[in-house]
mmCIF file of C-alpha atoms in Angstrom:
data_model
loop_
_atom_site.group_PDB
_atom_site.id
_atom_site.type_symbol
_atom_site.label_atom_id
_atom_site.label_comp_id
_atom_site.label_asym_id
_atom_site.label_seq_id
_atom_site.Cartn_x
_atom_site.Cartn_y
_atom_site.Cartn_z
ATOM 1 C CA UNK A 16 -5.906 17.951 16.415
ATOM 2 C CA UNK A 17 -5.666 20.179 19.365
ATOM 3 C CA UNK A 18 -2.216 20.770 21.093
ATOM 4 C CA UNK A 19 -3.623 19.177 24.197
ATOM 5 C CA UNK A 20 -3.950 15.604 22.341
ATOM 6 C CA UNK A 21 -0.456 15.930 20.389
ATOM 7 C CA UNK A 22 2.714 15.383 22.285
ATOM 8 C CA UNK A 23 4.555 16.919 19.435
ATOM 9 C CA UNK A 24 2.752 19.565 17.209
ATOM 10 C CA UNK A 25 4.767 21.693 14.427
ATOM 11 C CA UNK A 26 2.138 24.751 13.032
ATOM 12 C CA UNK A 27 3.723 26.380 10.007
ATOM 13 C CA UNK A 28 6.908 26.244 10.879
ATOM 14 C CA UNK A 29 9.520 27.814 8.192
ATOM 15 C CA UNK A 30 13.253 28.009 8.441
ATOM 16 C CA UNK A 31 15.845 29.143 6.202
ATOM 17 C CA UNK A 32 19.712 29.111 6.265
ATOM 18 C CA UNK A 33 21.513 32.433 4.599
ATOM 19 C CA UNK A 34 20.217 31.959 1.078
ATOM 20 C CA UNK A 35 18.105 28.794 1.308
ATOM 21 C CA UNK A 36 14.569 28.225 2.222
ATOM 22 C CA UNK A 37 14.552 24.811 3.857
ATOM 23 C CA UNK A 38 10.982 24.736 5.569
ATOM 24 C CA UNK A 39 8.173 26.755 3.824
ATOM 25 C CA UNK A 40 5.162 26.395 6.382
ATOM 26 C CA UNK A 41 5.047 22.957 7.517
ATOM 27 C CA UNK A 42 2.617 21.623 9.969
ATOM 28 C CA UNK A 43 2.232 17.988 11.792
ATOM 29 C CA UNK A 44 1.019 16.503 14.773
ATOM 30 C CA UNK A 45 2.245 13.414 16.886
ATOM 31 C CA UNK A 46 -0.105 11.414 19.132
ATOM 32 C CA UNK A 47 1.190 9.374 21.946
ATOM 33 C CA UNK A 48 3.063 6.353 20.839
ATOM 34 C CA UNK A 49 2.784 7.168 16.845
ATOM 35 C CA UNK A 50 5.265 6.305 14.916
ATOM 36 C CA UNK A 51 5.802 8.680 11.793
ATOM 37 C CA UNK A 52 8.316 8.387 9.332
ATOM 38 C CA UNK A 53 9.439 11.878 7.145
ATOM 39 C CA UNK A 54 10.631 10.960 3.902
ATOM 40 C CA UNK A 55 11.853 12.675 0.819
ATOM 41 C CA UNK A 56 14.736 13.423 -1.494
ATOM 42 C CA UNK A 57 18.150 14.906 -0.100
ATOM 43 C CA UNK A 58 17.463 18.806 0.370
ATOM 44 C CA UNK A 59 13.955 18.500 0.840
ATOM 45 C CA UNK A 60 14.039 19.884 4.513
ATOM 46 C CA UNK A 61 13.546 16.773 6.336
ATOM 47 C CA UNK A 62 16.449 16.994 8.512
ATOM 48 C CA UNK A 63 15.971 20.731 9.105
ATOM 49 C CA UNK A 64 12.191 19.913 10.186
ATOM 50 C CA UNK A 65 13.821 17.115 12.921
ATOM 51 C CA UNK A 66 16.554 19.831 14.118
ATOM 52 C CA UNK A 67 13.562 22.399 14.711
ATOM 53 C CA UNK A 68 11.474 20.207 16.124
ATOM 54 C CA UNK A 69 14.634 18.868 18.572
ATOM 55 C CA UNK A 70 14.763 22.880 19.514
ATOM 56 C CA UNK A 71 18.450 22.568 18.064
ATOM 57 C CA UNK A 72 17.160 25.164 15.307
ATOM 58 C CA UNK A 73 14.798 28.089 15.864
ATOM 59 C CA UNK A 74 12.254 28.705 13.610
ATOM 60 C CA UNK A 75 11.823 31.594 11.767
ATOM 61 C CA UNK A 76 7.897 31.537 11.991
ATOM 62 C CA UNK A 77 5.444 29.115 13.232
ATOM 63 C CA UNK A 78 5.106 27.309 16.376
ATOM 64 C CA UNK A 79 6.416 24.142 18.067
ATOM 65 C CA UNK A 80 4.743 22.595 21.083
ATOM 66 C CA UNK A 81 6.498 19.665 23.166
ATOM 67 C CA UNK A 82 3.480 18.100 25.438
ATOM 68 C CA UNK A 83 1.596 21.267 25.159
ATOM 69 C CA UNK A 84 4.124 23.642 25.765
ATOM 70 C CA UNK A 85 4.763 26.441 23.678
ATOM 71 C CA UNK A 86 8.656 25.929 23.302
ATOM 72 C CA UNK A 87 9.300 29.700 22.311
ATOM 73 C CA UNK A 88 7.587 30.799 25.249
ATOM 74 C CA UNK A 89 10.063 29.414 27.497
ATOM 75 C CA UNK A 90 12.938 30.674 29.229
ATOM 76 C CA UNK A 91 16.240 29.360 27.617
ATOM 77 C CA UNK A 92 16.920 27.077 30.713
ATOM 78 C CA UNK A 93 13.338 25.723 30.794
ATOM 79 C CA UNK A 94 13.678 24.942 27.080
ATOM 80 C CA UNK A 95 17.135 23.259 27.744
ATOM 81 C CA UNK A 96 15.249 21.294 30.593
ATOM 82 C CA UNK A 97 12.046 20.366 28.067
ATOM 83 C CA UNK A 98 14.572 18.970 25.278
ATOM 84 C CA UNK A 99 16.396 16.979 28.183
ATOM 85 C CA UNK A 100 13.729 15.221 29.582
ATOM 86 C CA UNK A 101 10.500 15.306 27.311
ATOM 87 C CA UNK A 102 12.712 14.755 23.730
ATOM 88 C CA UNK A 103 14.832 12.100 23.214
ATOM 89 C CA UNK A 104 17.460 12.433 19.827
ATOM 90 C CA UNK A 105 18.824 9.509 17.463
ATOM 91 C CA UNK A 106 20.976 10.883 15.059
ATOM 92 C CA UNK A 107 22.752 8.918 12.188
ATOM 93 C CA UNK A 108 26.415 8.629 13.921
ATOM 94 C CA UNK A 109 25.305 7.987 17.750
ATOM 95 C CA UNK A 110 27.319 11.402 18.695
ATOM 96 C CA UNK A 111 28.449 9.628 21.849
ATOM 97 C CA UNK A 112 30.962 11.364 23.728
ATOM 98 C CA UNK A 113 33.984 9.212 22.581
ATOM 99 C CA UNK A 114 35.973 8.830 25.993
ATOM 100 C CA UNK A 115 33.024 8.128 28.169
ATOM 101 C CA UNK A 116 31.807 4.442 29.088
ATOM 102 C CA UNK A 117 28.587 3.582 27.481
ATOM 103 C CA UNK A 118 27.151 3.581 30.816
ATOM 104 C CA UNK A 119 28.154 7.162 31.445
ATOM 105 C CA UNK A 120 27.147 8.315 28.027
ATOM 106 C CA UNK A 121 23.767 6.994 28.421
ATOM 107 C CA UNK A 122 23.287 8.249 32.120
ATOM 108 C CA UNK A 123 24.613 11.674 30.872
ATOM 109 C CA UNK A 124 21.112 13.251 30.313
ATOM 110 C CA UNK A 125 20.060 12.143 33.954
ATOM 111 C CA UNK A 126 23.123 13.813 35.362
ATOM 112 C CA UNK A 127 22.487 16.761 33.782
ATOM 113 C CA UNK A 128 18.900 17.140 34.814
ATOM 114 C CA UNK A 129 20.599 16.792 38.316
ATOM 115 C CA UNK A 130 19.637 13.184 39.255
ATOM 116 C CA UNK A 131 21.899 11.134 41.709
ATOM 117 C CA UNK A 132 24.474 9.210 40.182
ATOM 118 C CA UNK A 133 23.756 5.802 41.571
ATOM 119 C CA UNK A 134 20.217 6.443 40.565
ATOM 120 C CA UNK A 135 21.251 7.611 36.788
ATOM 121 C CA UNK A 136 23.610 4.079 36.249
ATOM 122 C CA UNK A 137 20.646 2.333 37.207
ATOM 123 C CA UNK A 138 18.332 3.394 34.866
ATOM 124 C CA UNK A 139 20.920 3.607 32.262
ATOM 125 C CA UNK A 140 21.996 -0.013 32.927
ATOM 126 C CA UNK A 141 18.179 -0.821 32.503
ATOM 127 C CA UNK A 142 18.233 0.812 29.150
ATOM 128 C CA UNK A 143 21.539 -0.694 27.965
ATOM 129 C CA UNK A 144 19.784 -4.306 29.081
ATOM 130 C CA UNK A 145 16.475 -3.167 26.810
ATOM 131 C CA UNK A 146 18.756 -2.593 23.843
ATOM 132 C CA UNK A 147 20.758 -5.631 24.250
ATOM 133 C CA UNK A 148 24.259 -4.366 24.976
ATOM 134 C CA UNK A 149 24.339 -4.456 28.939
ATOM 135 C CA UNK A 150 27.775 -6.776 28.272
ATOM 136 C CA UNK A 151 29.304 -3.439 26.706
ATOM 137 C CA UNK A 152 28.460 -1.039 29.631
ATOM 138 C CA UNK A 153 32.134 -0.371 30.357
ATOM 139 C CA UNK A 154 33.504 0.147 26.870
ATOM 140 C CA UNK A 155 33.812 3.282 25.073
ATOM 141 C CA UNK A 156 32.236 3.962 22.041
ATOM 142 C CA UNK A 157 35.232 3.709 19.923
ATOM 143 C CA UNK A 158 35.749 0.059 21.051
ATOM 144 C CA UNK A 159 32.310 -0.588 19.597
ATOM 145 C CA UNK A 160 30.670 -1.290 16.252
ATOM 146 C CA UNK A 161 28.406 1.333 14.501
ATOM 147 C CA UNK A 162 25.322 -0.940 15.501
ATOM 148 C CA UNK A 163 26.488 -1.194 19.237
ATOM 149 C CA UNK A 164 26.713 2.632 19.592
ATOM 150 C CA UNK A 165 23.476 3.381 17.815
ATOM 151 C CA UNK A 166 21.858 0.869 20.385
ATOM 152 C CA UNK A 167 23.652 3.115 23.076
ATOM 153 C CA UNK A 168 22.358 6.116 21.305
ATOM 154 C CA UNK A 169 18.793 4.458 21.463
ATOM 155 C CA UNK A 170 19.403 4.088 25.102
ATOM 156 C CA UNK A 171 20.548 7.561 25.918
ATOM 157 C CA UNK A 172 17.403 8.879 23.905
ATOM 158 C CA UNK A 173 14.842 7.035 26.115
ATOM 159 C CA UNK A 174 16.760 6.962 29.546
ATOM 160 C CA UNK A 175 14.727 10.120 30.888
ATOM 161 C CA UNK A 176 11.295 8.795 29.559
ATOM 162 C CA UNK A 177 10.556 11.417 26.886
ATOM 163 C CA UNK A 178 7.397 11.933 25.389
ATOM 164 C CA UNK A 179 8.746 12.236 22.040
ATOM 165 C CA UNK A 180 12.169 10.448 20.241
ATOM 166 C CA UNK A 181 13.258 12.304 17.374
ATOM 167 C CA UNK A 182 15.439 9.861 15.010
ATOM 168 C CA UNK A 183 17.689 11.474 11.957
ATOM 169 C CA UNK A 184 18.389 8.725 9.713
ATOM 170 C CA UNK A 185 18.903 6.189 12.535
ATOM 171 C CA UNK A 186 20.192 3.257 10.411
ATOM 172 C CA UNK A 187 21.856 5.619 7.895
ATOM 173 C CA UNK A 188 25.469 4.680 8.901
ATOM 174 C CA UNK A 189 24.813 0.697 9.304
ATOM 175 C CA UNK A 190 24.575 -2.020 6.886
ATOM 176 C CA UNK A 191 21.082 -3.821 5.928
ATOM 177 C CA UNK A 192 21.274 -6.310 8.608
ATOM 178 C CA UNK A 193 22.491 -3.963 11.441
ATOM 179 C CA UNK A 194 19.885 -1.341 10.330
ATOM 180 C CA UNK A 195 17.122 -3.849 10.371
ATOM 181 C CA UNK A 196 18.356 -4.605 13.957
ATOM 182 C CA UNK A 197 18.791 -1.285 15.238
ATOM 183 C CA UNK A 198 15.234 -0.442 13.741
ATOM 184 C CA UNK A 199 13.796 -3.412 15.575
ATOM 185 C CA UNK A 200 15.458 -2.047 18.893
ATOM 186 C CA UNK A 201 14.513 1.377 18.427
ATOM 187 C CA UNK A 202 10.658 0.722 17.863
ATOM 188 C CA UNK A 203 10.562 -1.831 20.715
ATOM 189 C CA UNK A 204 12.238 0.659 23.050
ATOM 190 C CA UNK A 205 10.011 3.608 21.775
ATOM 191 C CA UNK A 206 6.944 1.126 22.215
ATOM 192 C CA UNK A 207 8.112 -0.102 25.606
ATOM 193 C CA UNK A 208 8.342 3.531 26.784
ATOM 194 C CA UNK A 209 5.079 4.422 25.184
ATOM 195 C CA UNK A 210 7.012 7.165 23.365
ATOM 196 C CA UNK A 211 5.882 8.897 19.844
ATOM 197 C CA UNK A 212 8.617 8.413 17.535
ATOM 198 C CA UNK A 213 9.398 10.961 14.363
ATOM 199 C CA UNK A 214 12.058 9.341 12.019
ATOM 200 C CA UNK A 215 13.524 11.205 9.251
ATOM 201 C CA UNK A 216 14.730 8.508 6.814
ATOM 202 C CA UNK A 217 15.262 8.074 2.665
ATOM 203 C CA UNK A 218 15.218 4.201 3.523
ATOM 204 C CA UNK A 219 11.991 2.694 2.241
ATOM 205 C CA UNK A 220 12.261 -0.168 5.058
ATOM 206 C CA UNK A 221 12.642 2.111 7.941
ATOM 207 C CA UNK A 222 9.487 4.220 6.298
ATOM 208 C CA UNK A 223 7.434 0.793 6.003
ATOM 209 C CA UNK A 224 7.453 0.310 9.731
ATOM 210 C CA UNK A 225 5.883 3.531 10.493
ATOM 211 C CA UNK A 226 2.005 4.115 11.237
ATOM 212 C CA UNK A 227 2.410 7.533 8.771
ATOM 213 C CA UNK A 228 4.537 8.903 6.378
ATOM 214 C CA UNK A 229 4.879 12.612 5.511
ATOM 215 C CA UNK A 230 6.765 13.153 2.264
ATOM 216 C CA UNK A 231 8.725 16.352 2.112
ATOM 217 C CA UNK A 232 9.471 18.354 -1.078
ATOM 218 C CA UNK A 233 10.928 21.803 -1.685
ATOM 219 C CA UNK A 234 10.470 22.569 2.292
ATOM 220 C CA UNK A 235 6.610 21.511 1.794
ATOM 221 C CA UNK A 236 4.633 18.361 2.395
ATOM 222 C CA UNK A 237 3.990 16.681 -0.804
ATOM 223 C CA UNK A 238 1.840 14.013 0.610
ATOM 224 C CA UNK A 239 0.935 12.436 4.184
ATOM 225 C CA UNK A 240 -0.278 8.823 3.800
ATOM 226 C CA UNK A 241 -1.493 6.170 6.813
ATOM 227 C CA UNK A 242 0.367 2.871 6.608
ATOM 228 C CA UNK B 30 -3.332 -6.633 -18.512
ATOM 229 C CA UNK B 31 -5.869 -3.581 -18.039
ATOM 230 C CA UNK B 32 -6.263 -3.176 -21.670
ATOM 231 C CA UNK B 33 -10.155 -2.452 -21.306
ATOM 232 C CA UNK B 34 -9.482 0.527 -18.472
ATOM 233 C CA UNK B 35 -6.981 1.793 -21.078
ATOM 234 C CA UNK B 36 -9.500 1.796 -23.937
ATOM 235 C CA UNK B 37 -11.977 3.842 -21.689
ATOM 236 C CA UNK B 38 -8.993 5.901 -20.975
ATOM 237 C CA UNK B 39 -8.300 6.761 -24.586
ATOM 238 C CA UNK B 40 -12.357 7.388 -25.013
ATOM 239 C CA UNK B 41 -12.118 10.158 -22.232
ATOM 240 C CA UNK B 42 -10.837 12.856 -24.382
ATOM 241 C CA UNK B 43 -14.158 12.295 -26.849
ATOM 242 C CA UNK B 44 -15.752 9.755 -29.327
ATOM 243 C CA UNK B 45 -13.374 7.744 -31.577
ATOM 244 C CA UNK B 46 -13.308 4.852 -33.364
ATOM 245 C CA UNK B 47 -11.479 1.737 -33.201
ATOM 246 C CA UNK B 48 -8.571 2.658 -35.564
ATOM 247 C CA UNK B 49 -8.252 5.622 -33.490
ATOM 248 C CA UNK B 50 -7.980 3.797 -30.321
ATOM 249 C CA UNK B 51 -5.359 1.744 -31.322
ATOM 250 C CA UNK B 52 -3.209 4.298 -32.781
ATOM 251 C CA UNK B 53 -3.783 6.389 -29.428
ATOM 252 C CA UNK B 54 -2.818 3.327 -27.245
ATOM 253 C CA UNK B 55 0.258 2.800 -29.244
ATOM 254 C CA UNK B 56 1.189 6.587 -28.998
ATOM 255 C CA UNK B 57 0.789 6.415 -25.336
ATOM 256 C CA UNK B 58 3.262 3.391 -25.169
ATOM 257 C CA UNK B 59 5.520 3.967 -27.886
ATOM 258 C CA UNK B 60 8.038 1.430 -26.026
ATOM 259 C CA UNK B 61 5.467 -1.680 -25.550
ATOM 260 C CA UNK B 62 4.017 -4.061 -28.081
ATOM 261 C CA UNK B 63 1.390 -2.435 -30.550
ATOM 262 C CA UNK B 64 -2.068 -3.125 -29.596
ATOM 263 C CA UNK B 65 -3.353 -5.544 -31.943
ATOM 264 C CA UNK B 66 -6.367 -4.528 -33.982
ATOM 265 C CA UNK B 67 -8.425 -7.708 -32.766
ATOM 266 C CA UNK B 68 -8.028 -6.950 -29.207
ATOM 267 C CA UNK B 69 -9.234 -3.386 -29.702
ATOM 268 C CA UNK B 70 -12.493 -4.586 -31.385
ATOM 269 C CA UNK B 71 -12.992 -7.424 -29.060
ATOM 270 C CA UNK B 72 -12.610 -4.909 -26.131
ATOM 271 C CA UNK B 73 -14.619 -2.523 -27.469
ATOM 272 C CA UNK B 74 -17.421 -5.234 -28.039
ATOM 273 C CA UNK B 75 -16.947 -6.366 -24.390
ATOM 274 C CA UNK B 76 -17.167 -2.869 -23.020
ATOM 275 C CA UNK B 77 -20.375 -2.015 -24.988
ATOM 276 C CA UNK B 78 -21.798 -5.120 -23.431
ATOM 277 C CA UNK B 79 -21.152 -4.335 -19.987
ATOM 278 C CA UNK B 80 -22.398 -0.687 -20.584
ATOM 279 C CA UNK B 81 -19.170 1.239 -20.489
ATOM 280 C CA UNK B 82 -19.399 2.781 -23.814
ATOM 281 C CA UNK B 83 -21.591 3.137 -26.538
ATOM 282 C CA UNK B 84 -22.007 3.348 -30.379
ATOM 283 C CA UNK B 85 -22.808 6.913 -31.352
ATOM 284 C CA UNK B 86 -22.129 6.711 -35.021
ATOM 285 C CA UNK B 87 -22.148 4.060 -37.500
ATOM 286 C CA UNK B 88 -21.590 5.402 -41.358
ATOM 287 C CA UNK B 89 -20.910 3.473 -44.279
ATOM 288 C CA UNK B 90 -20.166 5.664 -46.901
ATOM 289 C CA UNK B 91 -19.271 3.165 -49.747
ATOM 290 C CA UNK B 92 -16.224 1.787 -47.905
ATOM 291 C CA UNK B 93 -16.426 -0.458 -44.699
ATOM 292 C CA UNK B 94 -18.194 0.500 -41.698
ATOM 293 C CA UNK B 95 -16.953 2.897 -39.703
ATOM 294 C CA UNK B 96 -18.405 2.536 -35.983
ATOM 295 C CA UNK B 97 -17.742 5.468 -33.441
ATOM 296 C CA UNK B 98 -17.779 4.520 -30.074
ATOM 297 C CA UNK B 99 -17.952 6.997 -26.782
ATOM 298 C CA UNK B 100 -17.747 6.638 -22.996
ATOM 299 C CA UNK B 101 -21.155 6.130 -21.312
ATOM 300 C CA UNK B 102 -21.027 7.775 -17.511
ATOM 301 C CA UNK B 103 -20.722 4.482 -16.066
ATOM 302 C CA UNK B 104 -17.686 3.966 -18.299
ATOM 303 C CA UNK B 105 -16.439 7.616 -16.917
ATOM 304 C CA UNK B 106 -17.039 6.181 -13.295
ATOM 305 C CA UNK B 107 -15.057 3.063 -14.063
ATOM 306 C CA UNK B 108 -12.560 4.679 -15.512
ATOM 307 C CA UNK B 109 -12.301 7.141 -12.469
ATOM 308 C CA UNK B 110 -12.271 4.257 -9.858
ATOM 309 C CA UNK B 111 -9.564 2.416 -11.804
ATOM 310 C CA UNK B 112 -7.096 5.663 -12.108
ATOM 311 C CA UNK B 113 -7.609 6.145 -8.212
ATOM 312 C CA UNK B 114 -6.876 2.669 -7.015
ATOM 313 C CA UNK B 115 -3.648 1.515 -6.164
ATOM 314 C CA UNK B 116 -2.168 -1.440 -7.412
ATOM 315 C CA UNK B 117 -1.885 -4.722 -5.257
ATOM 316 C CA UNK B 118 1.976 -4.930 -4.981
ATOM 317 C CA UNK B 119 3.201 -8.011 -6.510
ATOM 318 C CA UNK B 120 5.268 -9.713 -9.019
ATOM 319 C CA UNK B 121 5.231 -7.431 -11.969
ATOM 320 C CA UNK B 122 2.526 -4.929 -10.651
ATOM 321 C CA UNK B 123 4.909 -2.110 -11.602
ATOM 322 C CA UNK B 124 3.737 -2.497 -15.204
ATOM 323 C CA UNK B 125 0.035 -1.887 -14.329
ATOM 324 C CA UNK B 126 1.358 1.078 -12.241
ATOM 325 C CA UNK B 127 2.966 2.645 -15.152
ATOM 326 C CA UNK B 128 -0.024 1.992 -17.253
ATOM 327 C CA UNK B 129 -2.322 3.815 -14.623
ATOM 328 C CA UNK B 130 0.287 6.448 -14.487
ATOM 329 C CA UNK B 131 0.106 7.500 -17.766
ATOM 330 C CA UNK B 132 -3.650 7.093 -18.087
ATOM 331 C CA UNK B 133 -3.910 9.320 -15.335
ATOM 332 C CA UNK B 134 -1.503 11.879 -16.736
ATOM 333 C CA UNK B 135 -2.710 11.598 -20.213
ATOM 334 C CA UNK B 136 -6.443 12.070 -19.112
ATOM 335 C CA UNK B 137 -6.011 14.912 -16.714
ATOM 336 C CA UNK B 138 -6.470 12.480 -13.328
ATOM 337 C CA UNK B 139 -5.149 12.708 -10.259
ATOM 338 C CA UNK B 140 -1.646 11.279 -10.765
ATOM 339 C CA UNK B 141 0.129 12.523 -7.778
ATOM 340 C CA UNK B 142 -2.663 11.364 -5.351
ATOM 341 C CA UNK B 143 -2.558 7.746 -7.183
ATOM 342 C CA UNK B 144 1.249 7.754 -6.600
ATOM 343 C CA UNK B 145 1.008 8.566 -2.979
ATOM 344 C CA UNK B 146 -1.445 5.649 -2.235
ATOM 345 C CA UNK B 147 0.344 3.378 -4.359
ATOM 346 C CA UNK B 148 3.511 4.305 -2.356
ATOM 347 C CA UNK B 149 1.566 3.434 0.752
ATOM 348 C CA UNK B 150 0.516 0.084 -0.437
ATOM 349 C CA UNK B 151 3.843 -0.738 -1.349
ATOM 350 C CA UNK B 152 5.505 0.310 1.778
ATOM 351 C CA UNK B 153 2.466 -1.572 3.671
ATOM 352 C CA UNK B 154 3.256 -4.788 1.819
ATOM 353 C CA UNK B 155 6.979 -4.741 2.778
ATOM 354 C CA UNK B 156 5.970 -4.179 6.287
ATOM 355 C CA UNK B 157 3.573 -7.283 6.040
ATOM 356 C CA UNK B 158 6.574 -8.975 4.595
ATOM 357 C CA UNK B 159 9.224 -7.932 7.114
ATOM 358 C CA UNK B 160 7.016 -9.158 9.672
ATOM 359 C CA UNK B 161 6.304 -12.620 8.217
ATOM 360 C CA UNK B 162 7.411 -14.795 11.200
ATOM 361 C CA UNK B 163 10.431 -17.240 10.110
ATOM 362 C CA UNK B 164 9.742 -20.785 9.287
ATOM 363 C CA UNK B 165 11.550 -24.142 8.692
ATOM 364 C CA UNK B 166 11.125 -23.367 4.858
ATOM 365 C CA UNK B 167 14.665 -22.568 3.547
ATOM 366 C CA UNK B 168 13.539 -20.767 0.166
ATOM 367 C CA UNK B 169 10.779 -18.351 1.812
ATOM 368 C CA UNK B 170 13.303 -15.867 3.392
ATOM 369 C CA UNK B 171 14.714 -15.856 -0.441
ATOM 370 C CA UNK B 172 11.541 -15.076 -2.044
ATOM 371 C CA UNK B 173 10.819 -12.535 0.601
ATOM 372 C CA UNK B 174 13.855 -10.581 0.355
ATOM 373 C CA UNK B 175 13.606 -11.005 -3.671
ATOM 374 C CA UNK B 176 9.788 -9.398 -3.205
ATOM 375 C CA UNK B 177 11.110 -6.904 -0.819
ATOM 376 C CA UNK B 178 13.962 -5.566 -3.177
ATOM 377 C CA UNK B 179 11.957 -5.287 -6.064
ATOM 378 C CA UNK B 180 8.966 -3.179 -3.983
ATOM 379 C CA UNK B 181 12.139 -1.007 -2.992
ATOM 380 C CA UNK B 182 13.417 -0.588 -6.373
ATOM 381 C CA UNK B 183 9.534 0.379 -7.358
ATOM 382 C CA UNK B 184 9.245 2.934 -4.426
ATOM 383 C CA UNK B 185 12.396 4.457 -5.691
ATOM 384 C CA UNK B 186 10.812 4.961 -9.184
ATOM 385 C CA UNK B 187 7.668 5.990 -7.452
ATOM 386 C CA UNK B 188 9.520 8.865 -5.789
ATOM 387 C CA UNK B 189 11.076 9.697 -9.175
ATOM 388 C CA UNK B 190 7.707 9.918 -10.644
ATOM 389 C CA UNK B 191 6.090 12.122 -7.932
ATOM 390 C CA UNK B 192 8.718 14.478 -8.320
ATOM 391 C CA UNK B 193 8.710 14.774 -12.011
ATOM 392 C CA UNK B 194 4.838 15.166 -11.833
ATOM 393 C CA UNK B 195 5.169 17.855 -9.219
ATOM 394 C CA UNK B 196 7.754 19.442 -11.312
ATOM 395 C CA UNK B 197 5.550 19.446 -14.531
ATOM 396 C CA UNK B 198 2.634 20.712 -12.562
ATOM 397 C CA UNK B 199 4.997 23.617 -11.025
ATOM 398 C CA UNK B 200 6.004 24.519 -14.642
ATOM 399 C CA UNK B 201 2.445 24.788 -15.729
ATOM 400 C CA UNK B 202 0.875 26.605 -13.043
#
């Protein structure tokens, strides 16, 4: 697949922590609107893969392209802007700003990108509605359940209209029912936006909702299957 | 139970007579019920009729006849197809998955490829069950949840098996 067709393309990405090699040359592509689950045992490199794709970690070798742009070739501020506008991230515990009302949490990526406050709040409100928690717009994260804060994290990931949403164990902090509901919200939100979704998960029920499963083992792709 | 295909697998290493086939089966599956002699000979007869095995030697040296069977090329193709095909996920399907896995490992088949395809089959079935619309029947969600829980348990075992196969492959290479 060429880079122009893929919204996210990793080519032979390698990454090592001090004495531990986490990725040994992983390549993958995500097409627009595609849902891909990355699975594997703890320590197989799946979260490292997501953090490299998100630009949180810089690979030791290999290339990452988002919407056809080579991330490594960009200047730091261009890279940060690409991360803010083209890539949405949902982490296991939401990682919302604790003292900020949900509407401000969700509007934050737009405000950082220079959008006018009223416009950013309107978009944030639309997304809070889309994920079913518009009534909680004024609440701060500490007043809400894990499921509600994860829904807000989904809204925040999608508010900038990203091409790619990266989710690291998005249901990992929730019980079975809450996880199921959050997964439905995440899938619907990504489909509504037309974004590709890359989910790192150890949960087979989450993996079953993907179009494709990529299983890692010891930093390498063990297998890749269409679902 | 896929006794016929297991018999083909047991013959894939070379010609054998019924007694060897029975002993081979019981060595492959030491924790399951031994294969009855009657079942071995009935199965071999059926496989011969279908052209999947052939008699390559028949000796009677004073004692009872010893018929030696061998795989035909049709039988080898049938075995390869069986080893490659994932099992439709259903109640009790894990037994069949285990039989195929053991046969694939023992005959040098693509055990990892089979497990990956089986994993995909299980995940697809879970998705189908999760996407089944709710109805008024009070027992159908119970049944669906039961099946999903069992498929999920199978998947965890498939993951362990995949890792073990990869480790064994790594150790051998």
